[in-house]
Amino acid sequence: MTGSNSFPRTVIAASAVFIASCAVALQLNDYYLYVVTIGAIFAVLAVSFDVLLGYTGYLSLAHGALYGLGAYSCAVLTANHGFGFWTALPIAGLITGAVGAIVALLSFRTRGLYFAVLTLGIGLIGHQLFLVFDEVTGGVGGFVGIPGPEQPDWLRVSPTAYSALLALGLLWVTFVAAAAFVRSKLGAACLAIREDITLARALGIRVAGARLAAFTFSAVFAGLAGALFASMSNFIAPESFTVLGTGFQLVALVVVGGMGTLWGPIVGAILLTALPEALRVAATYSLLAYGVLLLVFVIFAPKGIASLLKAALKSFRKAPRPAPDATPLRREVTS
Amino acid sequence: MMLELLPQQLANGLALGSTYALVALGLTLIFGVLLIPNFAHGEFYMLGAFVTYALVATGLNFWLAMATAVVLVVLIGWIVDRVVFQPVAAAPGHDSGGHGSGLSLMISALAGSIILQQLATIIWGTEARTIPAPMTGMVRTSLFTITYLQITIIATLAVAWTAVWLVLHRSRLGLAIRATSQNRDAALLMGISMTRVRLATFAIGAALGAVAGALLGATFPIYPSMGVNPVLKAFVVLVIGGIGSLPGAIVGGLVLGMVEVMVAGYGSSQFQDIGTFLILVAVLLIRPQGLFGRAQVER
Amino acid sequence: MSLLEIKGVEARFGGVVALAGVTLDIPEGVIFGLIGPNGAGKTTLINVVSGLVKPTAGSVTFAGEDGGPWPIARSVSRGIVRTFQQTRAFLGLTVRENLRIAAVSSPDPSCIEELVDACGLGPVLDRTAGDLPYATLRHLGIALALALKPRLLLLDEPAVGLEAAQVERLGALIRRWHASGITVLLVEHNVRFLMEMSDRVAVLDRGAVLFEGTPAECQERQEVIDVYLGRRHADAAH
């Protein structure tokens, strides 16, 4: 009883897109490579965040700080303790996942608005802690001199291109992992929680375990994304990990792209992160655009670009033959 | 230690807490009556400060500037309700449960908050500004010193609270608002106009926020993201005082203000905000529904 | 031998007494009907037995095991499964997705294919549950519960709002699964349907058991007729 696309087909499709985008990326100049890297990192954040927001139905505002935790973990491990990037990366993911699990255990004692407010508070505390513990983090001035990821000798590309390939690779891993998660029993349980938590309980769904898994999953990948970001930037500062900066952007990426699909958030990340960079829009205007787009989508297309594309595709396919049960459009928008 | 500072700390805390209470009063009213988690409430506060600032800069008297700012922010509040909240509430599937209304209202509130913040940034830039203090001088007693401005802030809270109480308990509109907060469906059945209730609730809430912003802006620097912390603190107050409880908002605001001043005075000002949010986390953990939370909050 | 023993169960919400000491034995393999006027405590009793509401006093023994009522997840794993009064399914998801969720905690997911046939869900697998006709949605709600392979199925007013022909189909469905070995506790306002379906009947009034016996005995008892006078005539005319 799986969906219409089987898991192997999804993996093959994702791999094809991954290889194609790597091939395209290698033709780009350094500036656009940087854009690709940032876009891919935000896509990693968005896809894993959607497992929590879109599939499980919980709005967390703590993920900006979790992303930061991954970044600072990697920075401290590589710059201060001499770890290599490839060791630091999984450790950063594990640390963030563990802290995320604790945050989740605390936050899931509440629901709805309180959950959002509580995670917002935790996100703000996290951001403040990056500032307060300046001996470790460098405080406002930031953490300088983070080693870049070691590059194997056989891969003869520029460091910028290497960063972009790593970011795209992490995105591929995230996508496949998320696809496996949402198809698993845990994923089905998360959907049940999102739709009707009481009925889910009555059907014997282990609610606590499933939503903890979703939160932890998103935290681990936020940590990995942060670690890669720190390593490729060589420099990080608390301003990259604010609630209203990163935390809010994530919500916007996922909602505009399409909650409850895995490719929607990637589209959202490309549209909202890479595009403003490529067009060199001032940060103020791009945040304003985020706000306006988010509002427009919440009101007119709450399931994002993904639902619009699906609806368009459906009506395109359906056009020749008469529709057997004629409610496809409304269903897309309201479900 | 340093017990002789205590009365002074209490006085400062009372003044700071009064601004928190003003913000929380508006937030709790909007949430209690309309079930809207208005993250953009902090921007009402921020705009109150900036509009006052802009008008004072043109040479207008501070109090006139504040009054004008209140009117403008009320208008903005109505626009926010019309543009940000009503369309979401009217969207198809809003009441279909599950994924439900709460999530989309929260997201649209976040969007509204960001839009107002960024508009303010475009107009005024990000650097901090100050409103020239409308009054100087202070009362000195043997125990503590309190500025006229601080006294004004505390008095404003008292006046605002009295005014809101009179509106709610001595007018027909107030009765309609209270009925709606008790049971919206029943209120609708009784022929209460939801439009009027919404307009009135947003007007009162936005006005309270704007007053708090103008007054605090005369004491502290102002900047476009200044609303974020107060609105979060107001949510803390809501949780402490009980959602929809107006006396709870006042008591909670005052308590929070005093705790913060104490933490800053006896601990470190670096930890002032962390302290607040730790209180928030602690309260929510002990009482996930808030100290006096009502079940309907979980919608 | 009794499958479910409810012993002295009390439930109070504030000052309101919903259940005032209910004791009932439900034998294995029966369809046990529970009737009573509005507010008699029928749904509360289902809530208690399924673990959704904690009783203020009393206990439940299931299949010889003491210590109940258990939290809802553990009730389900013991084989106590319920449906809801206002039929609940995951309205935003397709029927297929609904069944996939039921398969998560089902001890035998292969039974779902059979359920799809029996409940007539085959033609609507890819439709969103929220768009289904009322009667189909009701069948989906029951299919979700049956997918968990219950030993005891608690049905909370399954026939409410259905037309006569649909009630008949529902009855056939319940009988079919009952025949495969499921014990059923049926709460129902439709007295005629309940009397036809049930092997044993109990009448609940103001939180207490007023009568327990066979349907035939029940229909002869004056106090039951008193409690139900208006409603029975209304249903008979139906």
Coordinates of N, CA and C in Angstrom, one line a residue, chain A residues 299-304 307-308 311 327-335, chain B residues 91-93:
Chain A
I299 N -2.6 32.3 2.0 CA -4.0 32.6 1.8 C -4.5 31.9 0.5
F300 N -3.8 32.0 -0.6 CA -4.3 31.5 -1.8 C -3.9 30.1 -2.2
A301 N -2.8 29.6 -1.8 CA -2.3 28.3 -2.1 C -1.6 27.7 -1.0
P302 N -2.3 27.3 0.1 CA -1.6 26.9 1.3 C -0.7 25.7 1.1
K303 N -0.9 25.0 0.0 CA 0.0 23.8 -0.2 C 1.1 24.2 -1.2
G304 N 1.3 25.5 -1.5 CA 2.5 25.9 -2.2 C 2.5 25.7 -3.6
S307 N 1.5 22.3 -5.1 CA 0.1 21.9 -5.4 C -0.3 22.6 -6.7
L308 N 0.2 23.8 -6.9 CA -0.2 24.5 -8.2 C 0.3 23.7 -9.4
A311 N -1.7 20.5 -9.8 CA -3.0 20.8 -10.3 C -2.9 21.1 -11.8
T327 N -13.7 16.3 -8.8 CA -13.4 17.3 -7.8 C -11.9 17.5 -7.6
P328 N -11.0 17.3 -8.6 CA -9.6 17.2 -8.3 C -9.0 18.6 -7.8
L329 N -9.5 19.7 -8.4 CA -8.8 21.0 -8.0 C -9.1 21.3 -6.6
R330 N -10.3 21.3 -6.2 CA -10.6 21.7 -4.8 C -9.9 20.8 -3.8
R331 N -9.8 19.5 -4.2 CA -9.2 18.6 -3.3 C -7.7 19.0 -3.0
E332 N -7.0 19.4 -4.1 CA -5.6 19.7 -4.0 C -5.4 20.9 -3.0
V333 N -6.3 21.9 -3.2 CA -6.1 23.1 -2.4 C -6.5 22.9 -0.9
T334 N -7.5 22.1 -0.7 CA -8.0 22.0 0.7 C -7.4 20.9 1.5
S335 N -6.9 19.9 0.8 CA -6.5 18.7 1.6 C -5.2 19.0 2.3
Chain B
A91 N -10.5 31.1 4.4 CA -10.0 30.1 3.4 C -10.7 28.8 3.5
P92 N -10.9 28.0 2.4 CA -11.5 26.8 2.5 C -10.7 25.8 3.3
G93 N -11.4 24.9 4.1 CA -10.7 23.9 4.9 C -10.2 24.5 6.2

